[in-house]
Coordinates of C-alpha atoms and ligand atoms in Angstrom, one line a residue:
I1 CA -32.7 458.5 63.9
I2 CA -31.1 460.5 61.2
D3 CA -28.6 463.1 62.4
K4 CA -29.4 466.0 59.9
K5 CA -28.8 469.8 60.0
N6 CA -29.9 472.2 57.6
F7 CA -28.4 475.4 56.6
K8 CA -29.1 478.2 53.9
Y9 CA -25.2 478.3 53.2
I10 CA -22.4 475.8 53.9
I11 CA -18.8 476.6 53.2
L12 CA -16.9 473.4 52.8
G13 CA -13.2 473.8 54.3
G14 CA -12.4 476.3 56.9
G15 CA -9.1 477.8 55.5
V16 CA -8.4 481.2 54.1
A17 CA -11.3 481.3 51.6
A18 CA -13.7 480.3 54.2
G19 CA -12.9 482.9 56.7
Y20 CA -12.9 485.7 54.0
A21 CA -16.2 484.5 52.7
A22 CA -17.6 484.5 56.2
M23 CA -16.6 488.3 56.7
E24 CA -18.1 489.2 53.4
F25 CA -21.5 487.3 54.1
T26 CA -21.9 489.5 57.3
R27 CA -21.0 492.6 55.4
Q28 CA -23.6 491.8 52.7
G29 CA -26.2 490.9 55.5
L30 CA -26.5 487.4 57.0
Q31 CA -29.2 486.2 59.5
P32 CA -28.1 484.1 62.4
G33 CA -28.4 480.4 61.8
E34 CA -27.9 480.7 58.0
L35 CA -24.3 479.8 57.7
A36 CA -22.2 477.1 58.6
I37 CA -18.5 476.3 58.0
I38 CA -17.3 472.7 58.1
S39 CA -13.6 472.2 58.8
K40 CA -11.4 469.1 59.0
E41 CA -9.2 471.6 61.0
A42 CA -9.8 472.0 64.8
V43 CA -9.3 475.7 64.6
A44 CA -11.2 478.5 63.1
P45 CA -10.0 479.9 59.7
Y46 CA -6.6 481.5 59.9
E47 CA -3.9 483.0 57.5
R48 CA -2.2 479.9 56.4
P49 CA 0.9 481.6 55.2
A50 CA 2.1 482.1 58.8
L51 CA 2.7 478.3 59.2
S52 CA 5.9 478.4 57.1
K53 CA 7.1 481.6 58.4
S54 CA 6.8 483.2 61.8
Y55 CA 5.1 479.9 63.2
L56 CA 8.5 478.2 63.0
F57 CA 10.6 480.9 64.6
P58 CA 12.6 480.0 67.6
N59 CA 12.0 483.2 69.4
E60 CA 8.3 484.6 69.9
P61 CA 6.8 482.4 67.3
A62 CA 3.3 483.4 65.9
R63 CA 0.6 481.4 67.6
L64 CA -3.2 481.5 67.3
P65 CA -5.2 483.5 67.9
S66 CA -2.8 486.1 66.7
F67 CA -3.1 485.2 63.0
H68 CA -6.7 484.3 62.5
V69 CA -8.4 485.7 59.4
C70 CA -8.5 488.4 58.4
A71 CA -5.4 489.7 60.1
G72 CA -3.4 489.1 57.1
S73 CA -5.0 491.9 54.9
G74 CA -5.2 494.4 57.8
G75 CA -8.7 493.6 58.5
E76 CA -10.7 492.6 61.7
R77 CA -9.4 489.5 63.2
L78 CA -12.1 486.9 63.4
L79 CA -11.8 485.1 66.7
P80 CA -14.3 482.1 67.4
K81 CA -16.2 484.6 69.4
W82 CA -16.9 486.4 66.3
Y83 CA -18.7 483.7 64.7
E84 CA -20.7 482.9 67.6
E85 CA -21.8 486.5 68.0
K86 CA -22.9 486.6 64.2
G87 CA -24.6 483.3 64.6
I88 CA -22.4 481.4 62.2
E89 CA -21.7 477.8 63.1
L90 CA -18.2 476.6 63.1
I91 CA -18.2 472.8 62.8
L92 CA -14.7 472.1 63.4
G93 CA -12.6 468.9 63.4
T94 CA -15.1 467.5 61.1
E95 CA -14.3 465.7 57.8
I96 CA -16.7 465.5 55.1
V97 CA -16.4 462.1 53.4
K98 CA -19.1 462.1 51.1
A99 CA -20.7 465.0 49.0
N100 CA -24.0 464.5 47.1
L101 CA -24.6 467.6 45.0
A102 CA -27.9 466.2 43.6
S103 CA -29.5 465.8 47.1
K104 CA -27.6 469.0 48.4
T105 CA -26.0 467.0 51.4
L106 CA -22.6 466.4 52.9
I107 CA -22.0 463.5 55.1
S108 CA -19.3 463.6 57.8
A109 CA -16.9 460.8 58.9
S110 CA -19.1 460.2 62.1
G111 CA -22.2 460.0 59.8
K112 CA -23.8 463.3 60.3
I113 CA -25.7 464.8 57.3
Y114 CA -25.4 468.5 56.6
A115 CA -27.9 469.8 54.0
Y116 CA -27.5 473.2 52.3
Q117 CA -29.4 475.3 49.6
I118 CA -26.0 476.9 48.4
L119 CA -22.5 475.4 48.9
I120 CA -19.2 477.1 48.6
I121 CA -16.6 474.5 48.0
A122 CA -13.4 475.9 49.7
T123 CA -11.4 472.6 50.3
G124 CA -8.0 474.0 49.4
S125 CA -4.9 471.8 48.5
T126 CA -3.3 468.9 50.0
A127 CA 0.5 468.3 50.1
V128 CA 2.0 466.0 47.6
K129 CA 3.5 463.0 49.4
L130 CA 6.8 461.1 48.6
T131 CA 4.8 457.9 49.4
D132 CA 2.5 458.9 46.6
F133 CA 5.5 458.2 44.1
G134 CA 6.4 454.9 46.0
V135 CA 9.7 456.5 47.4
Q136 CA 11.3 453.8 49.5
G137 CA 11.2 454.4 53.3
A138 CA 9.2 457.5 52.8
D139 CA 6.9 456.5 55.7
A140 CA 9.8 457.0 58.3
K141 CA 9.2 459.2 61.3
N142 CA 10.3 462.8 61.3
I143 CA 9.6 463.3 57.4
C144 CA 7.4 466.2 57.6
Y145 CA 5.0 468.0 55.4
L146 CA 3.4 471.3 55.8
R147 CA -0.2 472.2 54.9
E148 CA -2.3 472.4 58.1
I149 CA -1.7 473.5 61.7
S150 CA -1.4 470.1 63.0
D151 CA 1.5 469.5 60.5
A152 CA 3.0 472.8 61.6
D153 CA 2.7 471.5 65.4
K154 CA 4.4 468.3 64.5
L155 CA 7.1 470.1 62.8
V156 CA 7.9 472.4 65.8
E157 CA 7.8 469.3 68.2
T158 CA 10.3 467.6 66.0
I159 CA 12.5 470.9 65.8
K160 CA 12.6 470.7 69.6
T161 CA 13.6 467.3 69.9
K162 CA 16.3 467.4 67.3
Q163 CA 17.9 470.7 68.2
K164 CA 20.9 471.7 66.2
G165 CA 20.5 468.5 64.1
K166 CA 20.6 467.9 60.5
A167 CA 17.7 468.9 58.1
V168 CA 17.1 467.9 54.7
V169 CA 14.5 469.9 52.8
I170 CA 13.2 468.3 49.6
G171 CA 11.8 470.8 46.9
A172 CA 12.7 474.3 46.3
G173 CA 9.3 475.8 45.6
Y174 CA 7.6 478.0 48.2
I175 CA 7.7 475.6 51.1
G176 CA 11.1 474.5 50.3
L177 CA 12.7 478.0 50.3
E178 CA 10.7 479.3 53.2
V179 CA 11.1 476.2 55.6
G180 CA 14.7 475.8 54.6
A181 CA 15.3 479.4 55.9
A182 CA 13.2 478.7 59.0
M183 CA 15.3 475.4 59.9
T184 CA 18.4 477.6 59.3
I185 CA 17.2 480.2 61.6
N186 CA 16.6 477.3 64.2
E187 CA 20.2 476.5 63.9
F188 CA 19.9 473.1 62.0
D189 CA 22.6 472.2 59.5
V190 CA 20.5 472.5 56.4
S191 CA 20.7 470.8 52.9
M192 CA 18.3 471.3 50.2
V193 CA 17.6 469.0 47.4
Y194 CA 15.7 469.6 44.3
P195 CA 15.5 468.3 40.6
E196 CA 15.4 471.6 38.7
P197 CA 18.7 473.5 37.6
W198 CA 17.5 476.3 39.9
C199 CA 15.3 477.0 42.7
M200 CA 11.5 478.3 42.3
A201 CA 12.0 477.2 38.6
G202 CA 8.2 478.0 37.9
L203 CA 8.5 481.6 38.6
F204 CA 12.3 482.6 39.0
T205 CA 14.5 483.2 36.1
P206 CA 18.2 481.8 36.4
A207 CA 19.4 485.3 37.4
I208 CA 16.6 485.7 40.3
A209 CA 17.3 482.3 41.4
S210 CA 21.3 482.6 41.4
F211 CA 20.7 485.8 43.8
Y212 CA 18.5 483.6 46.4
E213 CA 20.9 480.5 46.1
G214 CA 23.9 482.6 46.8
Y215 CA 22.0 484.1 49.7
Y216 CA 21.1 480.7 51.1
A217 CA 24.8 479.5 50.6
N218 CA 26.0 482.6 52.6
K219 CA 23.8 481.5 55.4
G220 CA 25.3 478.0 55.4
V221 CA 22.6 476.3 53.5
K222 CA 24.0 473.3 51.2
I223 CA 22.2 473.2 47.9
I224 CA 22.1 470.0 45.9
K225 CA 20.5 470.5 42.5
G226 CA 19.4 468.2 39.6
T227 CA 18.5 465.2 41.7
V228 CA 15.8 463.7 44.0
A229 CA 15.4 461.6 46.9
V230 CA 14.9 458.0 46.0
G231 CA 15.0 456.5 49.4
F232 CA 15.2 456.9 53.3
E233 CA 16.6 454.8 56.1
A234 CA 15.3 454.8 59.5
D235 CA 17.0 454.0 63.0
S236 CA 15.6 451.3 65.2
N237 CA 12.9 453.8 66.4
G238 CA 11.5 454.1 62.9
Q239 CA 13.0 457.8 62.7
V240 CA 14.5 458.9 59.6
K241 CA 18.3 458.6 59.6
T242 CA 19.6 459.0 56.0
V243 CA 18.3 460.1 52.7
K244 CA 19.7 458.4 49.6
L245 CA 19.8 460.5 46.4
K246 CA 19.5 459.5 42.7
N247 CA 23.0 460.9 42.2
G248 CA 24.4 458.4 44.7
E249 CA 25.0 460.7 47.6
V250 CA 23.7 459.9 50.9
L251 CA 22.7 462.7 53.5
Q252 CA 22.3 462.3 57.3
A253 CA 19.1 463.6 58.4
D254 CA 17.4 464.0 61.9
I255 CA 14.4 466.0 60.2
V256 CA 13.3 465.9 56.5
V257 CA 10.9 468.5 55.3
V258 CA 9.1 467.8 52.0
G259 CA 7.7 470.5 49.7
V260 CA 7.0 469.0 46.4
G261 CA 3.8 470.7 45.5
G262 CA 0.1 470.8 46.4
S263 CA -2.9 469.2 44.6
P264 CA -6.2 470.5 44.7
V265 CA -8.8 468.7 47.0
T266 CA -11.6 467.8 44.6
A267 CA -12.2 464.1 45.1
L268 CA -15.4 464.4 46.9
F269 CA -17.0 466.0 43.8
K270 CA -15.4 463.7 41.0
G271 CA -18.0 462.9 38.2
Q272 CA -20.7 465.4 39.9
V273 CA -19.1 468.8 38.7
E274 CA -17.3 469.9 35.6
E275 CA -13.4 470.1 36.1
E276 CA -10.8 471.8 34.2
K277 CA -6.9 471.9 34.5
G278 CA -7.1 470.0 37.8
G279 CA -9.6 472.1 39.4
I280 CA -13.3 472.7 39.7
K281 CA -14.2 474.7 36.7
T282 CA -16.1 478.1 37.4
D283 CA -17.3 481.1 35.7
G284 CA -16.2 484.8 36.8
F285 CA -18.6 484.5 39.7
F286 CA -17.2 481.2 41.0
R287 CA -20.4 479.3 39.9
T288 CA -19.6 475.7 39.1
S289 CA -21.4 473.7 36.4
V290 CA -24.0 472.6 39.3
Q291 CA -26.6 475.2 40.1
E292 CA -26.0 476.8 43.6
V293 CA -22.7 475.4 44.0
Y294 CA -19.6 477.7 44.0
A295 CA -15.9 476.8 44.3
V296 CA -13.2 479.3 45.5
G297 CA -9.5 479.6 46.4
D298 CA -7.1 476.8 45.4
V299 CA -9.7 474.5 44.0
A300 CA -11.2 476.9 41.5
T301 CA -10.3 476.9 37.7
F302 CA -11.7 480.3 36.8
P303 CA -11.6 482.7 33.8
M304 CA -8.5 484.9 34.2
K305 CA -10.0 487.8 32.1
L306 CA -6.5 489.7 31.8
Y307 CA -5.0 486.7 29.9
S308 CA -8.0 485.2 28.4
D309 CA -7.3 481.9 29.8
M310 CA -8.6 479.7 32.5
R311 CA -6.3 479.4 35.4
R312 CA -6.1 478.0 39.0
V313 CA -4.1 479.8 41.4
E314 CA -2.7 478.5 44.7
H315 CA -2.0 482.0 46.7
V316 CA -3.6 483.5 49.5
D317 CA -4.6 486.8 47.7
H318 CA -6.6 485.0 45.3
A319 CA -8.2 482.9 47.9
R320 CA -9.3 486.0 49.8
K321 CA -10.6 487.7 46.7
S322 CA -12.4 484.9 45.1
A323 CA -14.2 484.2 48.4
Q324 CA -15.4 487.7 48.5
Q325 CA -16.2 487.8 44.8
A326 CA -18.4 484.3 45.3
V327 CA -20.4 485.8 48.2
K328 CA -21.0 489.2 46.5
A329 CA -22.4 487.1 43.6
I330 CA -24.7 484.9 45.8
K331 CA -25.9 488.0 47.4
A332 CA -26.7 489.9 44.1
S333 CA -28.3 487.0 42.6
E334 CA -30.6 486.8 45.6
D335 CA -31.5 490.5 45.1
G336 CA -31.9 490.1 41.4
K337 CA -28.8 492.3 40.7
S338 CA -25.6 491.7 39.0
I339 CA -21.9 492.2 39.7
Q340 CA -18.9 492.7 37.6
E341 CA -16.9 489.5 36.6
Y342 CA -13.9 488.6 38.3
D343 CA -10.8 490.3 36.9
Y344 CA -7.8 489.4 38.7
L345 CA -4.2 490.3 38.7
P346 CA -1.9 487.4 39.9
F347 CA 0.0 488.3 43.0
F348 CA 2.5 486.2 44.6
Y349 CA 4.8 487.0 47.4
S350 CA 7.3 485.2 49.8
R351 CA 9.4 486.2 52.7
F352 CA 12.3 484.4 54.2
F353 CA 15.5 485.5 56.3
D354 CA 15.5 489.3 56.0
L355 CA 14.4 489.1 52.4
S356 CA 11.0 490.0 50.8
W357 CA 9.7 489.8 47.4
V358 CA 6.5 490.3 45.3
F359 CA 5.5 489.3 41.8
Y360 CA 2.5 490.5 39.9
G361 CA 1.2 489.4 36.4
D362 CA 2.4 486.7 34.2
N363 CA 6.0 485.3 33.8
V364 CA 5.8 484.7 30.2
G365 CA 8.2 486.0 27.4
E366 CA 11.5 487.7 27.8
P367 CA 12.9 488.4 31.2
V368 CA 14.8 491.7 31.7
L369 CA 16.6 492.2 35.0
F370 CA 16.7 495.6 36.6
Q371 CA 18.6 497.1 39.5
D372 CA 19.0 500.1 41.4
I373 CA 20.9 502.6 39.1
Q374 CA 22.6 504.3 41.9
D375 CA 24.1 501.1 43.5
N376 CA 24.3 497.9 41.5
S377 CA 25.7 495.9 44.4
T378 CA 22.3 495.5 45.5
T379 CA 21.8 492.5 43.2
R380 CA 24.6 490.8 44.9
P381 CA 23.7 487.8 47.6
S382 CA 26.1 489.6 50.1
S383 CA 24.4 492.9 49.8
T384 CA 23.1 494.2 53.4
K385 CA 20.1 495.6 51.5
P386 CA 19.2 493.7 48.5
K387 CA 17.0 495.2 45.9
F388 CA 16.4 494.3 42.4
G389 CA 13.9 493.3 40.0
T390 CA 12.6 491.6 36.8
Y391 CA 10.1 492.5 34.3
W392 CA 8.7 490.1 31.6
I393 CA 8.1 491.4 28.1
H394 CA 5.6 489.6 25.9
N395 CA 4.4 490.5 22.4
G396 CA 6.2 493.9 23.1
K397 CA 4.3 494.7 26.4
V398 CA 5.3 494.3 30.1
V399 CA 3.2 491.6 31.3
G400 CA 4.8 490.4 34.7
A401 CA 7.1 492.2 37.2
F402 CA 9.1 490.8 40.2
L403 CA 10.7 493.0 43.0
E404 CA 13.0 492.1 45.9
G405 CA 13.2 494.5 48.6
G406 CA 10.7 497.1 47.4
T407 CA 8.9 499.6 49.5
A408 CA 5.0 499.4 49.7
E409 CA 4.9 502.1 47.1
E410 CA 7.3 500.5 44.8
N411 CA 5.3 497.3 45.1
K412 CA 2.4 499.3 44.2
G413 CA 4.2 500.6 41.3
I414 CA 5.1 497.4 39.8
A415 CA 1.7 495.9 40.3
N416 CA 0.3 498.8 38.1
I417 CA 2.9 498.1 35.4
A418 CA 1.8 494.5 35.5
W419 CA -2.0 495.6 35.4
L420 CA -1.6 498.1 32.8
Q421 CA 1.0 496.3 30.4
P422 CA 2.8 499.3 29.1
E423 CA 4.6 499.0 25.9
A424 CA 8.2 497.8 26.6
K425 CA 9.9 501.0 25.2
E426 CA 13.6 501.2 25.5
D427 CA 13.6 503.8 28.3
L428 CA 11.4 501.7 30.4
L429 CA 14.3 499.7 32.0
E430 CA 15.9 503.1 33.0
K431 CA 12.7 504.4 34.4
I432 CA 12.1 501.3 36.6
G433 CA 15.7 501.4 37.6
M434 CA 15.0 504.9 38.9
L435 CA 11.7 503.8 40.4
I436 CA 13.5 501.4 42.6
A437 CA 16.1 504.0 43.3
G438 CA 13.1 506.0 44.7
L439 CA 13.5 508.8 42.1
Y440 CA 10.5 508.0 40.1
Ligands
FDA1 P1 -7.0 476.1 52.5 O1 -6.0 475.2 52.3 O2 -6.5 477.5 53.1 O3 -8.2 475.7 53.3 C1 -8.8 474.4 53.0 C2 -9.5 474.0 54.2 O4 -10.5 472.8 53.8 C3 -8.6 473.2 55.2 O5 -9.1 473.8 56.5 C4 -8.9 471.9 55.0 O6 -8.8 471.2 56.3 C5 -10.3 471.8 54.7 N1 -10.9 470.6 54.1 C6 -10.3 470.0 53.0 N2 -11.2 469.0 52.7 C7 -12.2 468.7 53.6 C8 -13.2 467.9 53.9 N3 -13.4 466.8 53.2 N4 -13.9 468.1 55.1 C9 -13.6 469.0 55.9 N5 -12.7 470.1 55.7 C10 -11.9 470.1 54.4 N6 0.3 481.9 49.6 C11 0.7 483.2 49.4 O7 0.2 483.9 48.5 N7 1.6 483.7 50.3 C12 2.2 482.9 51.2 O8 3.0 483.4 51.9 C13 1.8 481.6 51.2 N8 2.2 481.0 52.4 C14 1.9 479.7 52.5 C15 2.3 478.7 53.5 C16 1.9 477.6 53.6 C17 2.6 476.4 54.8 C18 0.9 476.9 52.8 C19 0.3 475.4 53.0 C20 0.4 477.7 51.9 C21 0.7 479.1 51.7 N9 0.1 480.0 50.7 C22 0.6 481.2 50.5 C23 -0.9 479.3 49.9 C24 -2.2 479.8 50.4 O9 -2.1 479.6 51.9 C25 -3.4 479.1 49.9 O10 -3.6 479.5 48.5 C26 -4.8 479.3 50.6 O11 -4.6 478.9 51.9 C27 -5.7 478.6 49.7 O12 -7.1 479.1 50.5 P2 -8.3 477.9 50.5 O13 -9.2 478.4 51.5 O14 -8.6 477.6 49.1 O15 -7.6 476.6 51.1
NAD2 P1 5.7 474.3 44.6 O1 4.8 474.0 43.5 O2 5.9 475.7 44.9 O3 7.1 473.7 44.6 C1 7.2 472.3 44.4 C2 8.9 472.1 44.2 O4 8.9 470.7 44.4 C3 9.2 472.3 43.0 O5 10.0 473.7 42.9 C4 10.4 471.4 42.6 O6 11.6 471.7 43.0 C5 10.0 470.2 43.8 N1 9.9 468.9 43.3 C6 9.1 468.3 42.5 N2 9.1 467.1 42.5 C7 10.3 466.7 43.4 C8 10.9 465.5 43.7 N3 10.5 464.4 43.3 N4 11.9 465.6 44.5 C9 12.3 467.0 45.0 N5 11.6 467.9 44.6 C10 10.7 468.0 43.8 O7 5.0 473.6 45.9 P2 5.2 473.8 47.6 O8 6.5 474.4 47.7 O9 5.2 472.3 48.1 O10 3.8 474.5 48.0 C11 2.8 473.8 48.3 C12 1.6 474.7 48.2 O11 1.7 475.8 49.1 C13 1.6 475.5 46.7 O12 0.1 475.6 46.4 C14 2.2 476.8 47.1 O13 1.6 477.8 46.2 C15 1.7 476.9 48.5 N6 2.6 477.9 49.4 C16 2.8 479.3 48.8 C17 3.4 480.0 49.5 C18 3.7 481.4 49.0 O14 3.0 481.9 48.1 N7 4.6 482.4 49.5 C19 4.2 479.6 50.5 C20 4.2 478.4 50.8 C21 3.5 477.4 50.3

């Protein structure tokens, strides 16, 4: 007997994009039994950003169901019951191990077959592992990664068993900075190790990074730049004990947290669909090269209209919006209608300790630092209320804007600047200085 189930729509992956797509399907009109979400994770779609922030807090940590989608964007929180009421099948704890786009079927690890008419690929990213580069001893216990809720649970358990111990954080991108802060709040003695000359080198300028590095140092974090981990030693229980660095230094460690990047989960579709820049190539409606197959969120390489370029974005705002766009496009094409192409303004943000920054646009060209014209101490790491920003000027226009400590209105203001790309006139710096002083 063949174990096969048929659906009109299947979303493969049960992360952020899947949840927002489900919500959009119900807005556009969905019949019970039409939609299934298949996810390797054991829980309904949730706001992944919580995992490296409030999920790790020692006091009153966030736990499901409090951060199921669409809580992160102020929408209705989709509890498992909601899917049931809408007749959406949540097929959880189920890994798809084979996809056949020609026969429109997916096969699970246990051999179940799922057939669809329309597929939305929303498989997200996976954490790059140190074992992938063959780092010696990188399979020791208590070397943690953070991508899914099961990873976060494992990290929380390890934090509990190694209280007030030593933590080594490897990488200073998003995960490194956010988890480095969380480990410090958990009273670990934290060292951060990364190869670049400054943290978050893909986005921050040296001036922005120097503020955050100073802030972390003031919190007691030891920063070791310009080197990488080349090996780990474990104790007799197989638990990590030391981290050997390329510069010869050896660090003691009870926990190691690694955040050295993500990589889009596309292997199931290799050779079946066109790819570009490491992701699945789509148009402005998130249609792939295969009819009735869409790709959204981290895996999609889509036309970024604003910059006339094909881009892949690994951030939550795009995961939400691309999912909504794909569902709108699916429904419009069923009704013989058309919708506007995706026209996205990149938006990234992060929060750690008492800090909070936003970035909109493109970080190309010449960066210019701006600060509160009334109080220039706010750019110092020791400031009690830090507030400063940077904008990027490219071909005479402002194309990107960063702001630490902005109010909701100010953040909206710099988003508008990045969207409208005004000419970088001489008085702009002064105006933005006034903007963050609340006078503009
Ligand atoms: P997502 O990764 O959310 O979901 C993919 C899903 O597919 C997972 O449930 C996975 O198990 C499943 N899957 C994959 N392969 C499968 C298979 N073969 N079979 C079944 N299921 C499969 N962004 C931001 O802007 N601000 C922030 O603060 C943060 N914070 C943050 C923290 C942490 C810890 C992470 C890991 C990431 C962030 N991000 C972020 C990034 C953001 O969360 C990310 O861009 C979105 O979750 C992407 O949404 P997707 O739905 O594309 O993938
Ligand atoms: P990242 O790309 O932000 O940072 C990777 C960092 O790894 C680099 O900054 C570099 O310092 C470091 N690195 C690279 N090779 C190294 C090596 N061999 N040794 C030591 N360090 C090395 O990736 P991430 O921080 O791992 O995040 C993973 C994914 O999760 C990304 O898609 C990211 O966008 C997403 N995420 C986003 C947020 C947010 O937007 N606030 C928060 C957490 C995670």
